[in-house]
């Protein structure tokens, strides 16, 4: 229960104040634990983020998968893939992980996150193949690039509203630059 409380506090701190807000004293204060107790659960901020990814990423992937499963055809599955990921941008679980720089993570943690993202991208390879793409794995990575760019745009508070960014990303994913 303490570990879950620490992770919940970390999500809040990261989504409220970014990387600078995630400190062990702040985690201790939010959870009512002694600062030394926080170190019993996590050795570093990177370890906290790695655990957040391990806990939260499968939930996000399941949400994306469920949205895709509800779609009727390959193009609708690709659209659901894009829309669901962008819908999750406002979720504090997502915002918490985006808030911390991947450069603060050790190589093992970065590899785990890369593998998790690879699993997400793999979700649309079949749909893209069914749509006739000659290189569906490459197309899937490019679609994810569109999603990643849209996520950054939303996170930065771009001039466009999130629904406008989402529509543009769906259009790019399905129709390319033709709109």
JSON list of N, CA and C in Angstrom, two decimals, residues 99-173:
[
{"chain": "A", "resi": 99, "resn": "UNK", "atom": "N", "xyz": [6.52, 14.04, -18.11]},
{"chain": "A", "resi": 99, "resn": "UNK", "atom": "CA", "xyz": [7.14, 15.17, -17.42]},
{"chain": "A", "resi": 99, "resn": "UNK", "atom": "C", "xyz": [8.61, 14.98, -17.12]},
{"chain": "A", "resi": 100, "resn": "UNK", "atom": "N", "xyz": [9.05, 13.75, -16.99]},
{"chain": "A", "resi": 100, "resn": "UNK", "atom": "CA", "xyz": [10.45, 13.54, -16.64]},
{"chain": "A", "resi": 100, "resn": "UNK", "atom": "C", "xyz": [11.25, 13.16, -17.88]},
{"chain": "A", "resi": 101, "resn": "UNK", "atom": "N", "xyz": [12.42, 13.66, -17.98]},
{"chain": "A", "resi": 101, "resn": "UNK", "atom": "CA", "xyz": [13.25, 13.43, -19.15]},
{"chain": "A", "resi": 101, "resn": "UNK", "atom": "C", "xyz": [13.77, 12.00, -19.18]},
{"chain": "A", "resi": 102, "resn": "UNK", "atom": "N", "xyz": [13.71, 11.39, -20.34]},
{"chain": "A", "resi": 102, "resn": "UNK", "atom": "CA", "xyz": [14.23, 10.03, -20.49]},
{"chain": "A", "resi": 102, "resn": "UNK", "atom": "C", "xyz": [15.73, 9.99, -20.23]},
{"chain": "A", "resi": 103, "resn": "UNK", "atom": "N", "xyz": [16.41, 11.11, -20.35]},
{"chain": "A", "resi": 103, "resn": "UNK", "atom": "CA", "xyz": [17.85, 11.13, -20.11]},
{"chain": "A", "resi": 103, "resn": "UNK", "atom": "C", "xyz": [18.18, 10.88, -18.64]},
{"chain": "A", "resi": 104, "resn": "UNK", "atom": "N", "xyz": [17.20, 11.06, -17.76]},
{"chain": "A", "resi": 104, "resn": "UNK", "atom": "CA", "xyz": [17.44, 10.80, -16.34]},
{"chain": "A", "resi": 104, "resn": "UNK", "atom": "C", "xyz": [17.33, 9.31, -16.02]},
{"chain": "A", "resi": 105, "resn": "UNK", "atom": "N", "xyz": [16.86, 8.53, -16.97]},
{"chain": "A", "resi": 105, "resn": "UNK", "atom": "CA", "xyz": [16.70, 7.11, -16.73]},
{"chain": "A", "resi": 105, "resn": "UNK", "atom": "C", "xyz": [17.96, 6.37, -17.13]},
{"chain": "A", "resi": 106, "resn": "UNK", "atom": "N", "xyz": [18.24, 5.26, -16.43]},
{"chain": "A", "resi": 106, "resn": "UNK", "atom": "CA", "xyz": [19.39, 4.47, -16.83]},
{"chain": "A", "resi": 106, "resn": "UNK", "atom": "C", "xyz": [19.06, 3.69, -18.10]},
{"chain": "A", "resi": 107, "resn": "UNK", "atom": "N", "xyz": [20.07, 3.09, -18.69]},
{"chain": "A", "resi": 107, "resn": "UNK", "atom": "CA", "xyz": [19.89, 2.41, -19.97]},
{"chain": "A", "resi": 107, "resn": "UNK", "atom": "C", "xyz": [18.85, 1.30, -19.88]},
{"chain": "A", "resi": 108, "resn": "UNK", "atom": "N", "xyz": [18.83, 0.56, -18.77]},
{"chain": "A", "resi": 108, "resn": "UNK", "atom": "CA", "xyz": [17.86, -0.52, -18.60]},
{"chain": "A", "resi": 108, "resn": "UNK", "atom": "C", "xyz": [16.44, 0.00, -18.58]},
{"chain": "A", "resi": 109, "resn": "UNK", "atom": "N", "xyz": [16.22, 1.10, -17.88]},
{"chain": "A", "resi": 109, "resn": "UNK", "atom": "CA", "xyz": [14.88, 1.69, -17.81]},
{"chain": "A", "resi": 109, "resn": "UNK", "atom": "C", "xyz": [14.45, 2.21, -19.18]},
{"chain": "A", "resi": 110, "resn": "UNK", "atom": "N", "xyz": [15.37, 2.88, -19.87]},
{"chain": "A", "resi": 110, "resn": "UNK", "atom": "CA", "xyz": [15.03, 3.38, -21.22]},
{"chain": "A", "resi": 110, "resn": "UNK", "atom": "C", "xyz": [14.68, 2.23, -22.15]},
{"chain": "A", "resi": 111, "resn": "UNK", "atom": "N", "xyz": [15.40, 1.12, -22.03]},
{"chain": "A", "resi": 111, "resn": "UNK", "atom": "CA", "xyz": [15.13, -0.04, -22.88]},
{"chain": "A", "resi": 111, "resn": "UNK", "atom": "C", "xyz": [13.76, -0.64, -22.58]},
{"chain": "A", "resi": 112, "resn": "UNK", "atom": "N", "xyz": [13.39, -0.69, -21.31]},
{"chain": "A", "resi": 112, "resn": "UNK", "atom": "CA", "xyz": [12.06, -1.20, -20.94]},
{"chain": "A", "resi": 112, "resn": "UNK", "atom": "C", "xyz": [10.96, -0.31, -21.52]},
{"chain": "A", "resi": 113, "resn": "UNK", "atom": "N", "xyz": [11.15, 0.98, -21.46]},
{"chain": "A", "resi": 113, "resn": "UNK", "atom": "CA", "xyz": [10.16, 1.91, -21.99]},
{"chain": "A", "resi": 113, "resn": "UNK", "atom": "C", "xyz": [10.09, 1.79, -23.52]},
{"chain": "A", "resi": 114, "resn": "UNK", "atom": "N", "xyz": [11.26, 1.66, -24.16]},
{"chain": "A", "resi": 114, "resn": "UNK", "atom": "CA", "xyz": [11.29, 1.47, -25.62]},
{"chain": "A", "resi": 114, "resn": "UNK", "atom": "C", "xyz": [10.56, 0.19, -26.02]},
{"chain": "A", "resi": 115, "resn": "UNK", "atom": "N", "xyz": [10.78, -0.87, -25.26]},
{"chain": "A", "resi": 115, "resn": "UNK", "atom": "CA", "xyz": [10.12, -2.15, -25.55]},
{"chain": "A", "resi": 115, "resn": "UNK", "atom": "C", "xyz": [8.61, -2.02, -25.37]},
{"chain": "A", "resi": 116, "resn": "UNK", "atom": "N", "xyz": [8.19, -1.31, -24.34]},
{"chain": "A", "resi": 116, "resn": "UNK", "atom": "CA", "xyz": [6.75, -1.11, -24.12]},
{"chain": "A", "resi": 116, "resn": "UNK", "atom": "C", "xyz": [6.14, -0.32, -25.28]},
{"chain": "A", "resi": 117, "resn": "UNK", "atom": "N", "xyz": [6.83, 0.72, -25.72]},
{"chain": "A", "resi": 117, "resn": "UNK", "atom": "CA", "xyz": [6.35, 1.50, -26.87]},
{"chain": "A", "resi": 117, "resn": "UNK", "atom": "C", "xyz": [6.33, 0.63, -28.13]},
{"chain": "A", "resi": 118, "resn": "UNK", "atom": "N", "xyz": [7.33, -0.22, -28.27]},
{"chain": "A", "resi": 118, "resn": "UNK", "atom": "CA", "xyz": [7.36, -1.14, -29.41]},
{"chain": "A", "resi": 118, "resn": "UNK", "atom": "C", "xyz": [6.14, -2.04, -29.42]},
{"chain": "A", "resi": 119, "resn": "UNK", "atom": "N", "xyz": [5.74, -2.50, -28.24]},
{"chain": "A", "resi": 119, "resn": "UNK", "atom": "CA", "xyz": [4.54, -3.32, -28.13]},
{"chain": "A", "resi": 119, "resn": "UNK", "atom": "C", "xyz": [3.30, -2.55, -28.54]},
{"chain": "A", "resi": 120, "resn": "UNK", "atom": "N", "xyz": [3.26, -1.27, -28.22]},
{"chain": "A", "resi": 120, "resn": "UNK", "atom": "CA", "xyz": [2.14, -0.43, -28.61]},
{"chain": "A", "resi": 120, "resn": "UNK", "atom": "C", "xyz": [2.09, -0.28, -30.12]},
{"chain": "A", "resi": 121, "resn": "UNK", "atom": "N", "xyz": [3.24, 0.01, -30.72]},
{"chain": "A", "resi": 121, "resn": "UNK", "atom": "CA", "xyz": [3.32, 0.17, -32.18]},
{"chain": "A", "resi": 121, "resn": "UNK", "atom": "C", "xyz": [2.90, -1.12, -32.88]},
{"chain": "A", "resi": 122, "resn": "UNK", "atom": "N", "xyz": [3.29, -2.26, -32.31]},
{"chain": "A", "resi": 122, "resn": "UNK", "atom": "CA", "xyz": [2.96, -3.56, -32.92]},
{"chain": "A", "resi": 122, "resn": "UNK", "atom": "C", "xyz": [1.45, -3.77, -33.03]},
{"chain": "A", "resi": 123, "resn": "UNK", "atom": "N", "xyz": [0.68, -3.05, -32.22]},
{"chain": "A", "resi": 123, "resn": "UNK", "atom": "CA", "xyz": [-0.77, -3.22, -32.23]},
{"chain": "A", "resi": 123, "resn": "UNK", "atom": "C", "xyz": [-1.40, -2.85, -33.58]},
{"chain": "A", "resi": 124, "resn": "UNK", "atom": "N", "xyz": [-0.77, -1.96, -34.33]},
{"chain": "A", "resi": 124, "resn": "UNK", "atom": "CA", "xyz": [-1.41, -1.53, -35.59]},
{"chain": "A", "resi": 124, "resn": "UNK", "atom": "C", "xyz": [-0.76, -2.10, -36.84]},
{"chain": "A", "resi": 125, "resn": "UNK", "atom": "N", "xyz": [0.29, -2.89, -36.66]},
{"chain": "A", "resi": 125, "resn": "UNK", "atom": "CA", "xyz": [0.98, -3.45, -37.84]},
{"chain": "A", "resi": 125, "resn": "UNK", "atom": "C", "xyz": [0.00, -4.26, -38.68]},
{"chain": "A", "resi": 126, "resn": "UNK", "atom": "N", "xyz": [-0.77, -5.13, -38.06]},
{"chain": "A", "resi": 126, "resn": "UNK", "atom": "CA", "xyz": [-1.71, -5.97, -38.81]},
{"chain": "A", "resi": 126, "resn": "UNK", "atom": "C", "xyz": [-2.75, -5.12, -39.55]},
{"chain": "A", "resi": 127, "resn": "UNK", "atom": "N", "xyz": [-3.30, -4.14, -38.86]},
{"chain": "A", "resi": 127, "resn": "UNK", "atom": "CA", "xyz": [-4.30, -3.27, -39.50]},
{"chain": "A", "resi": 127, "resn": "UNK", "atom": "C", "xyz": [-3.72, -2.55, -40.71]},
{"chain": "A", "resi": 128, "resn": "UNK", "atom": "N", "xyz": [-2.49, -2.07, -40.58]},
{"chain": "A", "resi": 128, "resn": "UNK", "atom": "CA", "xyz": [-1.86, -1.37, -41.70]},
{"chain": "A", "resi": 128, "resn": "UNK", "atom": "C", "xyz": [-1.58, -2.33, -42.85]},
{"chain": "A", "resi": 129, "resn": "UNK", "atom": "N", "xyz": [-1.20, -3.56, -42.53]},
{"chain": "A", "resi": 129, "resn": "UNK", "atom": "CA", "xyz": [-1.03, -4.58, -43.57]},
{"chain": "A", "resi": 129, "resn": "UNK", "atom": "C", "xyz": [-2.34, -4.84, -44.30]},
{"chain": "A", "resi": 130, "resn": "UNK", "atom": "N", "xyz": [-3.43, -4.94, -43.53]},
{"chain": "A", "resi": 130, "resn": "UNK", "atom": "CA", "xyz": [-4.75, -5.15, -44.14]},
{"chain": "A", "resi": 130, "resn": "UNK", "atom": "C", "xyz": [-5.17, -3.97, -45.00]},
{"chain": "A", "resi": 131, "resn": "UNK", "atom": "N", "xyz": [-4.65, -2.80, -44.70]},
{"chain": "A", "resi": 131, "resn": "UNK", "atom": "CA", "xyz": [-4.97, -1.60, -45.49]},
{"chain": "A", "resi": 131, "resn": "UNK", "atom": "C", "xyz": [-4.13, -1.53, -46.76]},
{"chain": "A", "resi": 132, "resn": "UNK", "atom": "N", "xyz": [-3.18, -2.46, -46.91]},
{"chain": "A", "resi": 132, "resn": "UNK", "atom": "CA", "xyz": [-2.40, -2.51, -48.14]},
{"chain": "A", "resi": 132, "resn": "UNK", "atom": "C", "xyz": [-1.02, -1.92, -48.06]},
{"chain": "A", "resi": 133, "resn": "UNK", "atom": "N", "xyz": [-0.55, -1.54, -46.90]},
{"chain": "A", "resi": 133, "resn": "UNK", "atom": "CA", "xyz": [0.80, -1.00, -46.80]},
{"chain": "A", "resi": 133, "resn": "UNK", "atom": "C", "xyz": [1.81, -2.11, -47.08]},
{"chain": "A", "resi": 134, "resn": "UNK", "atom": "N", "xyz": [2.76, -1.81, -47.96]},
{"chain": "A", "resi": 134, "resn": "UNK", "atom": "CA", "xyz": [3.79, -2.79, -48.30]},
{"chain": "A", "resi": 134, "resn": "UNK", "atom": "C", "xyz": [4.77, -3.00, -47.15]},
{"chain": "A", "resi": 135, "resn": "UNK", "atom": "N", "xyz": [4.97, -2.00, -46.35]},
{"chain": "A", "resi": 135, "resn": "UNK", "atom": "CA", "xyz": [5.87, -2.05, -45.19]},
{"chain": "A", "resi": 135, "resn": "UNK", "atom": "C", "xyz": [5.08, -1.68, -43.94]},
{"chain": "A", "resi": 136, "resn": "UNK", "atom": "N", "xyz": [4.21, -2.57, -43.45]},
{"chain": "A", "resi": 136, "resn": "UNK", "atom": "CA", "xyz": [3.33, -2.20, -42.34]},
{"chain": "A", "resi": 136, "resn": "UNK", "atom": "C", "xyz": [4.08, -1.87, -41.04]},
{"chain": "A", "resi": 137, "resn": "UNK", "atom": "N", "xyz": [5.23, -2.50, -40.78]},
{"chain": "A", "resi": 137, "resn": "UNK", "atom": "CA", "xyz": [5.98, -2.17, -39.56]},
{"chain": "A", "resi": 137, "resn": "UNK", "atom": "C", "xyz": [6.54, -0.76, -39.64]},
{"chain": "A", "resi": 138, "resn": "UNK", "atom": "N", "xyz": [7.08, -0.42, -40.79]},
{"chain": "A", "resi": 138, "resn": "UNK", "atom": "CA", "xyz": [7.58, 0.94, -40.99]},
{"chain": "A", "resi": 138, "resn": "UNK", "atom": "C", "xyz": [6.43, 1.94, -40.90]},
{"chain": "A", "resi": 139, "resn": "UNK", "atom": "N", "xyz": [5.33, 1.63, -41.54]},
{"chain": "A", "resi": 139, "resn": "UNK", "atom": "CA", "xyz": [4.17, 2.52, -41.49]},
{"chain": "A", "resi": 139, "resn": "UNK", "atom": "C", "xyz": [3.70, 2.70, -40.05]},
{"chain": "A", "resi": 140, "resn": "UNK", "atom": "N", "xyz": [3.72, 1.62, -39.27]},
{"chain": "A", "resi": 140, "resn": "UNK", "atom": "CA", "xyz": [3.30, 1.71, -37.86]},
{"chain": "A", "resi": 140, "resn": "UNK", "atom": "C", "xyz": [4.22, 2.65, -37.08]},
{"chain": "A", "resi": 141, "resn": "UNK", "atom": "N", "xyz": [5.52, 2.56, -37.33]},
{"chain": "A", "resi": 141, "resn": "UNK", "atom": "CA", "xyz": [6.45, 3.46, -36.63]},
{"chain": "A", "resi": 141, "resn": "UNK", "atom": "C", "xyz": [6.22, 4.92, -37.04]},
{"chain": "A", "resi": 142, "resn": "UNK", "atom": "N", "xyz": [5.90, 5.13, -38.32]},
{"chain": "A", "resi": 142, "resn": "UNK", "atom": "CA", "xyz": [5.64, 6.49, -38.78]},
{"chain": "A", "resi": 142, "resn": "UNK", "atom": "C", "xyz": [4.34, 7.03, -38.20]},
{"chain": "A", "resi": 143, "resn": "UNK", "atom": "N", "xyz": [3.32, 6.18, -38.11]},
{"chain": "A", "resi": 143, "resn": "UNK", "atom": "CA", "xyz": [2.07, 6.60, -37.47]},
{"chain": "A", "resi": 143, "resn": "UNK", "atom": "C", "xyz": [2.36, 6.98, -36.02]},
{"chain": "A", "resi": 144, "resn": "UNK", "atom": "N", "xyz": [3.17, 6.17, -35.34]},
{"chain": "A", "resi": 144, "resn": "UNK", "atom": "CA", "xyz": [3.50, 6.50, -33.95]},
{"chain": "A", "resi": 144, "resn": "UNK", "atom": "C", "xyz": [4.26, 7.82, -33.88]},
{"chain": "A", "resi": 145, "resn": "UNK", "atom": "N", "xyz": [5.07, 8.11, -34.88]},
{"chain": "A", "resi": 145, "resn": "UNK", "atom": "CA", "xyz": [5.75, 9.40, -34.93]},
{"chain": "A", "resi": 145, "resn": "UNK", "atom": "C", "xyz": [4.76, 10.55, -35.00]},
{"chain": "A", "resi": 146, "resn": "UNK", "atom": "N", "xyz": [3.69, 10.37, -35.77]},
{"chain": "A", "resi": 146, "resn": "UNK", "atom": "CA", "xyz": [2.62, 11.38, -35.84]},
{"chain": "A", "resi": 146, "resn": "UNK", "atom": "C", "xyz": [1.98, 11.53, -34.47]},
{"chain": "A", "resi": 147, "resn": "UNK", "atom": "N", "xyz": [1.69, 10.40, -33.82]},
{"chain": "A", "resi": 147, "resn": "UNK", "atom": "CA", "xyz": [1.09, 10.44, -32.49]},
{"chain": "A", "resi": 147, "resn": "UNK", "atom": "C", "xyz": [2.02, 11.15, -31.51]},
{"chain": "A", "resi": 148, "resn": "UNK", "atom": "N", "xyz": [3.30, 10.81, -31.54]},
{"chain": "A", "resi": 148, "resn": "UNK", "atom": "CA", "xyz": [4.26, 11.43, -30.63]},
{"chain": "A", "resi": 148, "resn": "UNK", "atom": "C", "xyz": [4.33, 12.94, -30.84]},
{"chain": "A", "resi": 149, "resn": "UNK", "atom": "N", "xyz": [4.32, 13.36, -32.10]},
{"chain": "A", "resi": 149, "resn": "UNK", "atom": "CA", "xyz": [4.35, 14.80, -32.40]},
{"chain": "A", "resi": 149, "resn": "UNK", "atom": "C", "xyz": [3.08, 15.48, -31.89]},
{"chain": "A", "resi": 150, "resn": "UNK", "atom": "N", "xyz": [1.95, 14.82, -32.04]},
{"chain": "A", "resi": 150, "resn": "UNK", "atom": "CA", "xyz": [0.69, 15.38, -31.56]},
{"chain": "A", "resi": 150, "resn": "UNK", "atom": "C", "xyz": [0.69, 15.46, -30.03]},
{"chain": "A", "resi": 151, "resn": "UNK", "atom": "N", "xyz": [1.23, 14.44, -29.38]},
{"chain": "A", "resi": 151, "resn": "UNK", "atom": "CA", "xyz": [1.33, 14.45, -27.92]},
{"chain": "A", "resi": 151, "resn": "UNK", "atom": "C", "xyz": [2.15, 15.65, -27.47]},
{"chain": "A", "resi": 152, "resn": "UNK", "atom": "N", "xyz": [3.31, 15.84, -28.08]},
{"chain": "A", "resi": 152, "resn": "UNK", "atom": "CA", "xyz": [4.17, 16.98, -27.71]},
{"chain": "A", "resi": 152, "resn": "UNK", "atom": "C", "xyz": [3.43, 18.30, -27.92]},
{"chain": "A", "resi": 153, "resn": "UNK", "atom": "N", "xyz": [2.71, 18.40, -29.02]},
{"chain": "A", "resi": 153, "resn": "UNK", "atom": "CA", "xyz": [1.98, 19.64, -29.33]},
{"chain": "A", "resi": 153, "resn": "UNK", "atom": "C", "xyz": [0.92, 19.92, -28.26]},
{"chain": "A", "resi": 154, "resn": "UNK", "atom": "N", "xyz": [0.20, 18.87, -27.87]},
{"chain": "A", "resi": 154, "resn": "UNK", "atom": "CA", "xyz": [-0.82, 19.03, -26.83]},
{"chain": "A", "resi": 154, "resn": "UNK", "atom": "C", "xyz": [-0.16, 19.37, -25.50]},
{"chain": "A", "resi": 155, "resn": "UNK", "atom": "N", "xyz": [0.90, 18.65, -25.15]},
{"chain": "A", "resi": 155, "resn": "UNK", "atom": "CA", "xyz": [1.59, 18.88, -23.88]},
{"chain": "A", "resi": 155, "resn": "UNK", "atom": "C", "xyz": [2.16, 20.29, -23.77]},
{"chain": "A", "resi": 156, "resn": "UNK", "atom": "N", "xyz": [2.62, 20.83, -24.90]},
{"chain": "A", "resi": 156, "resn": "UNK", "atom": "CA", "xyz": [3.20, 22.17, -24.89]},
{"chain": "A", "resi": 156, "resn": "UNK", "atom": "C", "xyz": [2.15, 23.27, -24.81]},
{"chain": "A", "resi": 157, "resn": "UNK", "atom": "N", "xyz": [0.88, 22.90, -24.92]},
{"chain": "A", "resi": 157, "resn": "UNK", "atom": "CA", "xyz": [-0.17, 23.90, -24.90]},
{"chain": "A", "resi": 157, "resn": "UNK", "atom": "C", "xyz": [-0.15, 24.74, -26.17]},
{"chain": "A", "resi": 158, "resn": "UNK", "atom": "N", "xyz": [-0.05, 24.06, -27.30]},
{"chain": "A", "resi": 158, "resn": "UNK", "atom": "CA", "xyz": [0.03, 24.73, -28.60]},
{"chain": "A", "resi": 158, "resn": "UNK", "atom": "C", "xyz": [-1.19, 25.63, -28.82]},
{"chain": "A", "resi": 159, "resn": "UNK", "atom": "N", "xyz": [-1.08, 26.48, -29.82]},
{"chain": "A", "resi": 159, "resn": "UNK", "atom": "CA", "xyz": [-2.17, 27.40, -30.14]},
{"chain": "A", "resi": 159, "resn": "UNK", "atom": "C", "xyz": [-3.45, 26.66, -30.49]},
{"chain": "A", "resi": 160, "resn": "UNK", "atom": "N", "xyz": [-3.32, 25.50, -31.11]},
{"chain": "A", "resi": 160, "resn": "UNK", "atom": "CA", "xyz": [-4.50, 24.72, -31.48]},
{"chain": "A", "resi": 160, "resn": "UNK", "atom": "C", "xyz": [-5.03, 23.98, -30.25]},
{"chain": "A", "resi": 161, "resn": "UNK", "atom": "N", "xyz": [-6.33, 23.81, -30.20]},
{"chain": "A", "resi": 161, "resn": "UNK", "atom": "CA", "xyz": [-6.95, 23.04, -29.13]},
{"chain": "A", "resi": 161, "resn": "UNK", "atom": "C", "xyz": [-6.67, 21.56, -29.34]},
{"chain": "A", "resi": 162, "resn": "UNK", "atom": "N", "xyz": [-6.62, 20.76, -28.28]},
{"chain": "A", "resi": 162, "resn": "UNK", "atom": "CA", "xyz": [-6.37, 19.32, -28.43]},
{"chain": "A", "resi": 162, "resn": "UNK", "atom": "C", "xyz": [-7.27, 18.61, -29.43]},
{"chain": "A", "resi": 163, "resn": "UNK", "atom": "N", "xyz": [-8.58, 18.92, -29.51]},
{"chain": "A", "resi": 163, "resn": "UNK", "atom": "CA", "xyz": [-9.38, 18.23, -30.53]},
{"chain": "A", "resi": 163, "resn": "UNK", "atom": "C", "xyz": [-8.93, 18.53, -31.97]},
{"chain": "A", "resi": 164, "resn": "UNK", "atom": "N", "xyz": [-8.43, 19.74, -32.21]},
{"chain": "A", "resi": 164, "resn": "UNK", "atom": "CA", "xyz": [-7.94, 20.09, -33.54]},
{"chain": "A", "resi": 164, "resn": "UNK", "atom": "C", "xyz": [-6.67, 19.30, -33.84]},
{"chain": "A", "resi": 165, "resn": "UNK", "atom": "N", "xyz": [-5.80, 19.20, -32.86]},
{"chain": "A", "resi": 165, "resn": "UNK", "atom": "CA", "xyz": [-4.56, 18.43, -33.02]},
{"chain": "A", "resi": 165, "resn": "UNK", "atom": "C", "xyz": [-4.90, 16.96, -33.26]},
{"chain": "A", "resi": 166, "resn": "UNK", "atom": "N", "xyz": [-5.86, 16.44, -32.51]},
{"chain": "A", "resi": 166, "resn": "UNK", "atom": "CA", "xyz": [-6.27, 15.04, -32.68]},
{"chain": "A", "resi": 166, "resn": "UNK", "atom": "C", "xyz": [-6.80, 14.79, -34.08]},
{"chain": "A", "resi": 167, "resn": "UNK", "atom": "N", "xyz": [-7.66, 15.66, -34.58]},
{"chain": "A", "resi": 167, "resn": "UNK", "atom": "CA", "xyz": [-8.21, 15.49, -35.93]},
{"chain": "A", "resi": 167, "resn": "UNK", "atom": "C", "xyz": [-7.10, 15.54, -36.98]},
{"chain": "A", "resi": 168, "resn": "UNK", "atom": "N", "xyz": [-6.14, 16.45, -36.80]},
{"chain": "A", "resi": 168, "resn": "UNK", "atom": "CA", "xyz": [-5.04, 16.55, -37.75]},
{"chain": "A", "resi": 168, "resn": "UNK", "atom": "C", "xyz": [-4.19, 15.27, -37.72]},
{"chain": "A", "resi": 169, "resn": "UNK", "atom": "N", "xyz": [-3.95, 14.75, -36.52]},
{"chain": "A", "resi": 169, "resn": "UNK", "atom": "CA", "xyz": [-3.15, 13.51, -36.39]},
{"chain": "A", "resi": 169, "resn": "UNK", "atom": "C", "xyz": [-3.88, 12.33, -37.02]},
{"chain": "A", "resi": 170, "resn": "UNK", "atom": "N", "xyz": [-5.17, 12.22, -36.81]},
{"chain": "A", "resi": 170, "resn": "UNK", "atom": "CA", "xyz": [-5.95, 11.13, -37.43]},
{"chain": "A", "resi": 170, "resn": "UNK", "atom": "C", "xyz": [-5.90, 11.26, -38.95]},
{"chain": "A", "resi": 171, "resn": "UNK", "atom": "N", "xyz": [-6.07, 12.48, -39.44]},
{"chain": "A", "resi": 171, "resn": "UNK", "atom": "CA", "xyz": [-6.02, 12.71, -40.87]},
{"chain": "A", "resi": 171, "resn": "UNK", "atom": "C", "xyz": [-4.67, 12.32, -41.45]},
{"chain": "A", "resi": 172, "resn": "UNK", "atom": "N", "xyz": [-3.58, 12.72, -40.77]},
{"chain": "A", "resi": 172, "resn": "UNK", "atom": "CA", "xyz": [-2.23, 12.35, -41.24]},
{"chain": "A", "resi": 172, "resn": "UNK", "atom": "C", "xyz": [-2.05, 10.85, -41.24]},
{"chain": "A", "resi": 173, "resn": "UNK", "atom": "N", "xyz": [-2.52, 10.18, -40.18]},
{"chain": "A", "resi": 173, "resn": "UNK", "atom": "CA", "xyz": [-2.35, 8.74, -40.07]},
{"chain": "A", "resi": 173, "resn": "UNK", "atom": "C", "xyz": [-3.12, 8.00, -41.18]}
]
